[in-house]
XYZ file of C-alpha atoms in Angstrom:
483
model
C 62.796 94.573 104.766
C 59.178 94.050 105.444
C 56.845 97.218 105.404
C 53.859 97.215 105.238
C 53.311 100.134 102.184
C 53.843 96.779 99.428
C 54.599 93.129 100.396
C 56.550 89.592 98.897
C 54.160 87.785 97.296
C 51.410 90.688 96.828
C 50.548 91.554 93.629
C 50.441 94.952 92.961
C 48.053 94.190 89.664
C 44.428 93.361 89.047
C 43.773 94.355 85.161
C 41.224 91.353 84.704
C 38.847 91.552 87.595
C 38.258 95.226 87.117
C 34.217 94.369 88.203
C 35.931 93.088 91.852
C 37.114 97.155 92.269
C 35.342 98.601 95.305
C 36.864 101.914 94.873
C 35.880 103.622 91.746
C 36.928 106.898 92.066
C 40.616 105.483 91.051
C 41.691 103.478 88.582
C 42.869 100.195 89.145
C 46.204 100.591 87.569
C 47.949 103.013 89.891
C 48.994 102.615 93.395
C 45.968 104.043 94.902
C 44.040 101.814 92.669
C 45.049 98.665 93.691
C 45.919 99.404 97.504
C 42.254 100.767 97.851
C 40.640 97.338 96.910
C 40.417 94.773 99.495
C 38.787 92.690 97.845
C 40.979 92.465 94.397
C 44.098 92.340 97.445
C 42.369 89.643 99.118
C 42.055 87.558 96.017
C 45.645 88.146 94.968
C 47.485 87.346 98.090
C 49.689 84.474 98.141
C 50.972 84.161 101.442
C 49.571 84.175 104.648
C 52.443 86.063 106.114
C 54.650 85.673 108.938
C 51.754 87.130 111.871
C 52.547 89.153 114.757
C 55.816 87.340 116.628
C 55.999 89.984 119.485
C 51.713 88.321 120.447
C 51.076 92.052 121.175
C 48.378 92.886 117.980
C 45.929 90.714 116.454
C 47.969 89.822 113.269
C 46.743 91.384 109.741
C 46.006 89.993 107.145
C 48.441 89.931 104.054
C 45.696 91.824 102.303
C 44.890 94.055 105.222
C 48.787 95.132 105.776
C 48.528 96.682 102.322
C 45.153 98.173 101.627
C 44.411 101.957 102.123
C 41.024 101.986 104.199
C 39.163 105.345 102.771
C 36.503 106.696 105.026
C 33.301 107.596 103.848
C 34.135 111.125 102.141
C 37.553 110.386 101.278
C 38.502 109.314 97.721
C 42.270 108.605 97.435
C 45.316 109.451 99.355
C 45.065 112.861 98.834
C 41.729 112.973 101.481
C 43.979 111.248 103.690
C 47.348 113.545 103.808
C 47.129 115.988 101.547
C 50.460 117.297 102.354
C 52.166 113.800 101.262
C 50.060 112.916 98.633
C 51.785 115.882 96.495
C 54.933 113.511 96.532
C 53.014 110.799 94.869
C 53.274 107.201 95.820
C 56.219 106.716 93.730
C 57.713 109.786 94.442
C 58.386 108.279 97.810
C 58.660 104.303 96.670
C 60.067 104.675 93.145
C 58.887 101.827 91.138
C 55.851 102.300 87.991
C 52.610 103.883 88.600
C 50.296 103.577 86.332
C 51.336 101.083 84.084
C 49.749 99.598 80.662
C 50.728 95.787 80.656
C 47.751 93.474 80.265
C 48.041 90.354 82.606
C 48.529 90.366 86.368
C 52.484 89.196 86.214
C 53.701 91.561 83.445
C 51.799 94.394 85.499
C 53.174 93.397 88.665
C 56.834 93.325 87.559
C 56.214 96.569 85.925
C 55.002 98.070 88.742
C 57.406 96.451 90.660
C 60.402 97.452 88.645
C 62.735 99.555 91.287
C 60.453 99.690 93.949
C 61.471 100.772 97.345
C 59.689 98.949 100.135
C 60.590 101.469 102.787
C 61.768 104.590 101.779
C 63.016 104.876 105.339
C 65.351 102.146 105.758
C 67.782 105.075 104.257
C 66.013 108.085 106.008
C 68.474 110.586 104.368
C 67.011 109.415 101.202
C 63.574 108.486 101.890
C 62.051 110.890 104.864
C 64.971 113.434 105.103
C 65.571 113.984 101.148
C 65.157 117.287 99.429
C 63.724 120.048 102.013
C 61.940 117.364 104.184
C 62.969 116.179 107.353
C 66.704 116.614 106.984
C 67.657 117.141 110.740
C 65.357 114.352 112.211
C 66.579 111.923 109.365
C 70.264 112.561 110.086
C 69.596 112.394 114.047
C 67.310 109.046 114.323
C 70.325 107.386 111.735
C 72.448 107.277 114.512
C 70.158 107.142 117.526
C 69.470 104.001 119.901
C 66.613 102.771 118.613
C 67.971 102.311 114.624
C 71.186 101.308 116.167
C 70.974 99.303 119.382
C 73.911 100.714 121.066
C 73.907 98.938 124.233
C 73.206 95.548 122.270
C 76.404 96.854 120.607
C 78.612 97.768 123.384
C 77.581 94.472 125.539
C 78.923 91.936 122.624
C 81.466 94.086 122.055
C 82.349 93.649 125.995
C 81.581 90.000 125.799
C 83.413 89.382 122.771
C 86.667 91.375 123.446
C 86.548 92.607 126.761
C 87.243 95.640 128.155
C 88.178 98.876 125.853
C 87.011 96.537 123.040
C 85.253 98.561 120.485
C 81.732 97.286 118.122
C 83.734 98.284 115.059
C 86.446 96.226 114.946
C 84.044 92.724 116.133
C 84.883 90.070 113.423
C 82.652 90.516 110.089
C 81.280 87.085 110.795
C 79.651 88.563 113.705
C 79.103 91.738 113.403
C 77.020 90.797 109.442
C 75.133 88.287 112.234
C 74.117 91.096 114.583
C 73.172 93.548 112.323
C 70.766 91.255 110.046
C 68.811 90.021 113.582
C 69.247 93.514 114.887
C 67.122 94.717 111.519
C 63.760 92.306 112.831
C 64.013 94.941 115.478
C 64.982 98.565 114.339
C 62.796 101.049 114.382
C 62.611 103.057 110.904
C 60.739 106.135 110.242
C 57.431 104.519 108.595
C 57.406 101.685 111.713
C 56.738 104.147 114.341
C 54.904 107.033 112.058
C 52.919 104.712 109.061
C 53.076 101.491 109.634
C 53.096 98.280 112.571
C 56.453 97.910 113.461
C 57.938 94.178 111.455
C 58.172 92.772 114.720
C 54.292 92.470 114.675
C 54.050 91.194 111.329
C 53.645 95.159 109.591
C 50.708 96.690 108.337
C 49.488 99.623 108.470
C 48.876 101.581 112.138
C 45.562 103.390 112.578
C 42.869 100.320 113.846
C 42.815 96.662 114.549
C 42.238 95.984 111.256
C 44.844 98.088 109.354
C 45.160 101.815 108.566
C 45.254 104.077 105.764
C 48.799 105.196 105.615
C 48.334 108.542 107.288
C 51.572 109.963 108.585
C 50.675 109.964 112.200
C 52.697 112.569 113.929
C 52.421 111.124 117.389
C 52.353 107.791 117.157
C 49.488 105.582 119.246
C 51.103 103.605 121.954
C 49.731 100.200 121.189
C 50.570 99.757 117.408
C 54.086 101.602 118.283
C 55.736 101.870 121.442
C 54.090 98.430 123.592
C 54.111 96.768 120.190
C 57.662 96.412 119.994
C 58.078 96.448 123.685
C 55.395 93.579 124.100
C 57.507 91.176 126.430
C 58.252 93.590 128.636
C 57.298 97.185 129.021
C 53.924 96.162 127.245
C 52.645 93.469 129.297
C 53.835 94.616 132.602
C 51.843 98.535 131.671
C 48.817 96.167 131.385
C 48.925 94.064 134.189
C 48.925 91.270 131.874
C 51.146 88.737 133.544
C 49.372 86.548 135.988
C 50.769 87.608 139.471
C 50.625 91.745 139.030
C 48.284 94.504 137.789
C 48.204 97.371 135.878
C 50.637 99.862 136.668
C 49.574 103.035 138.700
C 50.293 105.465 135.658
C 48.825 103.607 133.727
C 44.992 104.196 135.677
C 46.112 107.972 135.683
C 45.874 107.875 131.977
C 49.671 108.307 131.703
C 50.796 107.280 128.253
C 54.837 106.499 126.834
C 55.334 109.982 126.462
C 54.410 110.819 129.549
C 57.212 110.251 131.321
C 59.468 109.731 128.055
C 60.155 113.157 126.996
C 63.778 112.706 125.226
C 64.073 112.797 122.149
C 63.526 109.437 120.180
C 64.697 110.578 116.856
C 68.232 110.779 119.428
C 71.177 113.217 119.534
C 73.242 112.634 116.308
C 76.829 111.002 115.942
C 76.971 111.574 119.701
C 74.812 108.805 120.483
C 77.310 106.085 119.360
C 79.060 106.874 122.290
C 75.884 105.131 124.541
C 76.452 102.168 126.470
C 73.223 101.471 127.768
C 69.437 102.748 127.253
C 69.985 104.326 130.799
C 72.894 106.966 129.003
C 70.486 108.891 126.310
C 70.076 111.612 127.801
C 66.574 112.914 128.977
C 65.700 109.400 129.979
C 62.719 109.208 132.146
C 63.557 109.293 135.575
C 61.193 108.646 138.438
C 62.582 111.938 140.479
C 62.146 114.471 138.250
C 60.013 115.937 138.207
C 57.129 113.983 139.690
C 58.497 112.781 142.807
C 61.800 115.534 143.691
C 60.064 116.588 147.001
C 59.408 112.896 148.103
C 62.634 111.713 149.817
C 61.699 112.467 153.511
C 57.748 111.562 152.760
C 58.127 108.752 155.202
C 60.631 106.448 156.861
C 61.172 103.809 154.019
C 62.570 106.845 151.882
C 64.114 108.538 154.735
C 66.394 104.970 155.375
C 66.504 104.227 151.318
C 66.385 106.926 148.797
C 68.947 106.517 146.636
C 71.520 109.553 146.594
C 70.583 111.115 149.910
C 72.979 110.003 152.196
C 71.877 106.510 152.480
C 74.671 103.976 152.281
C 72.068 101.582 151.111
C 70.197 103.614 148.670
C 67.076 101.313 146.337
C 66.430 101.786 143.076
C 62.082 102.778 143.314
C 61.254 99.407 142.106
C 62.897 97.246 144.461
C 59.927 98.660 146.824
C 57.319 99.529 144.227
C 57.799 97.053 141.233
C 55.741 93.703 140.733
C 57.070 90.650 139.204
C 58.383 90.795 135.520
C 59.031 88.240 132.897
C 62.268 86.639 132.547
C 63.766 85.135 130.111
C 65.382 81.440 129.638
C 68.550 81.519 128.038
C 69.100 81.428 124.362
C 69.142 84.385 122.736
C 69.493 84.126 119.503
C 68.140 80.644 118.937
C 65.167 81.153 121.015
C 63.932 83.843 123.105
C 60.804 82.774 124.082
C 60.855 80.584 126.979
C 60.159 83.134 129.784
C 59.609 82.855 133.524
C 57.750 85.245 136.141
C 60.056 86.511 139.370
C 60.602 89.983 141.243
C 64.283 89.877 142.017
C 66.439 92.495 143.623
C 70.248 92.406 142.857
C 73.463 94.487 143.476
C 73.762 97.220 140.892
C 77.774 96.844 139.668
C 77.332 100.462 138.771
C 77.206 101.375 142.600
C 79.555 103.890 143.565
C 81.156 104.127 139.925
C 81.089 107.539 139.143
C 80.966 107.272 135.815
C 78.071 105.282 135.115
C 74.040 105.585 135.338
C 72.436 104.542 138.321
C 75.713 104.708 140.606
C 74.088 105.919 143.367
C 71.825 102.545 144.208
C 73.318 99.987 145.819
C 69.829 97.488 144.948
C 68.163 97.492 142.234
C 65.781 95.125 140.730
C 66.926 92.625 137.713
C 65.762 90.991 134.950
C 67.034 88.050 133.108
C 68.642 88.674 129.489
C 68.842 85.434 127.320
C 72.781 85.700 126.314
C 74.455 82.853 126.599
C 78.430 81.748 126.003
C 77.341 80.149 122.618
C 74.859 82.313 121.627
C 76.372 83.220 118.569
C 77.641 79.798 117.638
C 75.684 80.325 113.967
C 77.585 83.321 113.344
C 80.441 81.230 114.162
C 81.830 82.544 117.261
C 81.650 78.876 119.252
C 82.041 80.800 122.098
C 82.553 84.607 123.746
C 85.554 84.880 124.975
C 84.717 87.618 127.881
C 81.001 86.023 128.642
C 82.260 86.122 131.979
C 82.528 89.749 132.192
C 79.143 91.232 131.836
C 76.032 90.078 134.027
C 73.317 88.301 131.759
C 70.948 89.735 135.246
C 70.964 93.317 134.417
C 69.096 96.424 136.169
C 65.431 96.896 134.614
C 62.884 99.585 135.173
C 59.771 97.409 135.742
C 56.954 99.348 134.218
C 54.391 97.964 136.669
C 54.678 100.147 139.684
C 52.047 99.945 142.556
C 52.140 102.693 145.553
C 51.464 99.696 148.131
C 53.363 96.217 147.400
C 54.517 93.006 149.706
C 57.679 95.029 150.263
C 55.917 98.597 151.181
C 52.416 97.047 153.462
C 53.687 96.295 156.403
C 50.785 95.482 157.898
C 47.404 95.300 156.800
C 46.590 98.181 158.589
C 48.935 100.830 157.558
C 47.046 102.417 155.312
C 45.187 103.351 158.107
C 47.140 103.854 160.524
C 50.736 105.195 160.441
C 51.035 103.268 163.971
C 51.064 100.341 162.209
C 54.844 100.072 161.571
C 58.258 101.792 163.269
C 61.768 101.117 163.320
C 61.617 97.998 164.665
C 59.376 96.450 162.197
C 59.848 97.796 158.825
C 62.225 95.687 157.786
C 60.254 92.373 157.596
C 58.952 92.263 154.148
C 62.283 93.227 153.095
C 65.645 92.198 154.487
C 67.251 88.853 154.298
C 67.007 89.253 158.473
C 67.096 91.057 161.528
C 69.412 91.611 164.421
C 67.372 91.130 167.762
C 69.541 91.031 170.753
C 72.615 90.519 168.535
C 71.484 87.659 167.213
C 70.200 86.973 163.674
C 65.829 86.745 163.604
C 64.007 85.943 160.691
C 61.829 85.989 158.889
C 64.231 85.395 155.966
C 62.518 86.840 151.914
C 65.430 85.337 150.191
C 62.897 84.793 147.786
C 62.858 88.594 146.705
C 66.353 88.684 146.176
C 68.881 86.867 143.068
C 70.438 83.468 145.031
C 73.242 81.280 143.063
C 70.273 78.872 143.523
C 67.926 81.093 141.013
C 70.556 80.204 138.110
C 70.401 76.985 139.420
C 66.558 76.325 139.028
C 66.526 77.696 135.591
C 70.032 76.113 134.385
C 71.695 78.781 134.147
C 74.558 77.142 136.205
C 77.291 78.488 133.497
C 76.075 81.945 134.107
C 77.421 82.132 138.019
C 80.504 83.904 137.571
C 78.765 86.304 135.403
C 76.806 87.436 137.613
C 79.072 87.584 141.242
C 78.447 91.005 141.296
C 74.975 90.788 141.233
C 73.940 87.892 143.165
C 73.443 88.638 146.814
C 75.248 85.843 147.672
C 77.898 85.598 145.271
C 81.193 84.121 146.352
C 79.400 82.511 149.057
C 79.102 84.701 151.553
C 75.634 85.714 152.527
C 76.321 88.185 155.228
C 78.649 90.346 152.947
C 75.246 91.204 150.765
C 74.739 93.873 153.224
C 77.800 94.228 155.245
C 80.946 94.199 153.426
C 79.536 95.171 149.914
């Protein structure tokens, strides 16, 4: 496990260029010692590192992932976090600090001996041992962002269908998932210390490292749109070519904001979730920002979703921009991606039971699962790929108060006479009835056609997603009439 407190192929030891030490208020052969020289790091690091894979952070050096910057009136860790320091750097890591041996390799496999890279990885051990953070340790164990639940519960779907549980998938694929779910779970030190490994690691704090300062709430961009680069990240930016930043985002809204659940989760509870949409808490566009919007104008008054409509949207179907797809492949290769906005049916309409029931549209993203895609693992093939859409609801995080879909006409920001009844609908239904017969204009290309999966071969993917196309089965008209 990659973190970036100590590194593969970093030696931990620099006994013989003691003159190279820019740090002499510690000596070279403790933790501090070492980890507070750049330059001796620099000089012994023999790799350059795997670099930032998510593209979201300039990538660190090996050297910079590891070194402790000290500011100007600090003089070890114990300037930094004075509360931690009293635990000592092995106290946390284990391994040998300071040791005696002579020449760079003996030292380094001294030091070395029973080190522990992340002391999080086990966070009843590491961050929740003795009187520390017991109850947060034990919750964020279990919760959806160490575990991946819905990753969990949609192979499990795929691979055994229906009522088919996680923990009884076939060793051979269940080792496979877990050792490419690690790349991607969050441990205590990846949101609180360090880069997350996705980036490449290091330490948080500035663009070129950190200082390994606990950081009680974590900064967005070496956390939170670091790991969610592809999508929440980019799209919160504005940085894919047809869309702009999102609204919140020029508000000076940050994650937290709007995400005020708990991320350290629930407890054993939370293996329960099927999706990201179940923890509970999630953000949620209604409350309590916009709970006194559903009569603010017509569009809401024909559309909200759970007041009466029979057609209710989810809020980004009018409000979202385009979002990045991706092509299929996903565990041999997930980055081929594609920009589209496209709305589909939500299969959780009128099901009770499940998130989101309540809107019949809803806007869709692209997930790159396909029926091999666990060939390595040596599943050839899922058996129920058929039963779970690979185009699955998404909460674009790129919202804009006037889109295609909600200016009507260029002058109804100005003028509320600028739209009625009678012409609302033509930036956003597939037609319109004039006289009893069918008018366009036609914006098929807002919604998910057969003919999408066609253009980006995704032809083996059709039946998968007949609930969600508009015109699955072949019949156009039932998109809106005989749902």
């Amino acid at each position: 496990m990659l973190l970036p407190i100590l590194m593969l192929g970093l030696l931990f030891w620099q006994c013989d260029k003691i003159n190279q030490n820019t740090n002499p208020n510690v000596t070279e052969q403790t933790c501090e010692g070492c980890h507070t020289n750049l330059a001796a790091l620099t000089t012994l690091a023999t790799t350059t590192g795997s670099g930032d894979a998510s593209g979201a952070l300039a990538p660190l050096s090996p050297a910079q992932r590891v070194h402790i910057e000290l500011g100007a009136d600090q003089h070890g860790f114990s300037d930094i976090d004075s509360t931690h320091a009293r635990m000592s750097c092995a106290g946390c890591h284990s391994g040998q600090s300071p040791v005696a041996e002579a020449t760079d390799a003996n030292a380094m496999s001294a030091a070395h001996q029973g080190l522990v890279r992340d002391p999080s990885v086990d966070p009843q051990l590491g961050c929740g041992g003795g009187l520390c953070h017991g109850d947060i340790a034990r919750r964020h164990l279990t919760s959806i962002h160490r575990q991946g639940w819905g990753e969990k519960a949609q192979l499990a779907l795929r691979y055994g269908g229906a009522g088919y549980s996680y923990s009884n998938a076939p060793v051979e694929l269940s080792s496979g998932f877990e050792a490419n779910r690690l790349l991607q779970s969050a441990t205590c030190g990846q949101c609180h210390i360090s880069r997350p490994i996705v980036t490449g690691g290091g330490f948080a704090g500035s663009a070129t490292g950190g200082n390994h300062q606990f950081i009680r709430k974590p900064n967005i961009d070496f956390t939170c749109t670091a790991c969610h680069s592809n999508t929440v990240g980019i799209e919160w930016r504005g940085e894919l070519a047809s869309e702009t930043p999102d609204l919140h985002e020029s508000f000076g809204f940050t994650c937290k904001t709007c995400h005020t659940e708990d991320f350290h989760g629930a407890g054993s509870s939370d293996a329960d979730l099927t999706s990201v949409y179940d923890v509970e808490g999630i953000a949620s566009c209604y409350t309590p920002c916009h709970v006194n919007d559903a009569t603010k104008n017509i569009f809401h008054e024909k559309h909200w979703a759970g007041q009466g409509s029979e057609s209710g949207l989810s809020c980004y179907v009018c409000h979202g921009q385009a979002i990045k797809h991706f092509e299929s492949g996903y565990v041999s290769d997930y980055t081929q991606t594609y920009e589209a906005f496209k709305i589909g049916f939500n299969p959780n309409y009128q099901q009770a039971d499940q998130h989101h029931s309540n809107e019949k549209w809803s806007v869709v993203r692209h997930t790159p699962v396909t029926r091999d895609a666990y060939s390595e693992w040596g599943i050839s093939a899922l058996p129920y790929f058929d039963e779970v859409p690979t185009y699955q609801r998404t909460s674009p995080h790129n919202l804009q108060r006037w889109t295609s879909r909600t200016l009507v006409e260029s002058s109804w920001i100005d003028s509320s006479a600028a739209y009625n009844e009678n012409t609302c609908w033509k930036n956003c239904h597939l037609h319109n009835l004039v006289n009893g017969s069918s008018a366009g204009p036609y914006n098929y290309d807002h919604f998910l056609m057969e003919g999408d999966l066609d253009a980006h071969d995704q032809q083996d993917e059709k039946l998968a997603n007949a609930s969600v196309t508009v015109d699955g089965g072949g019949n156009l008209c039932n998109a809106c009439h005989a749902f």
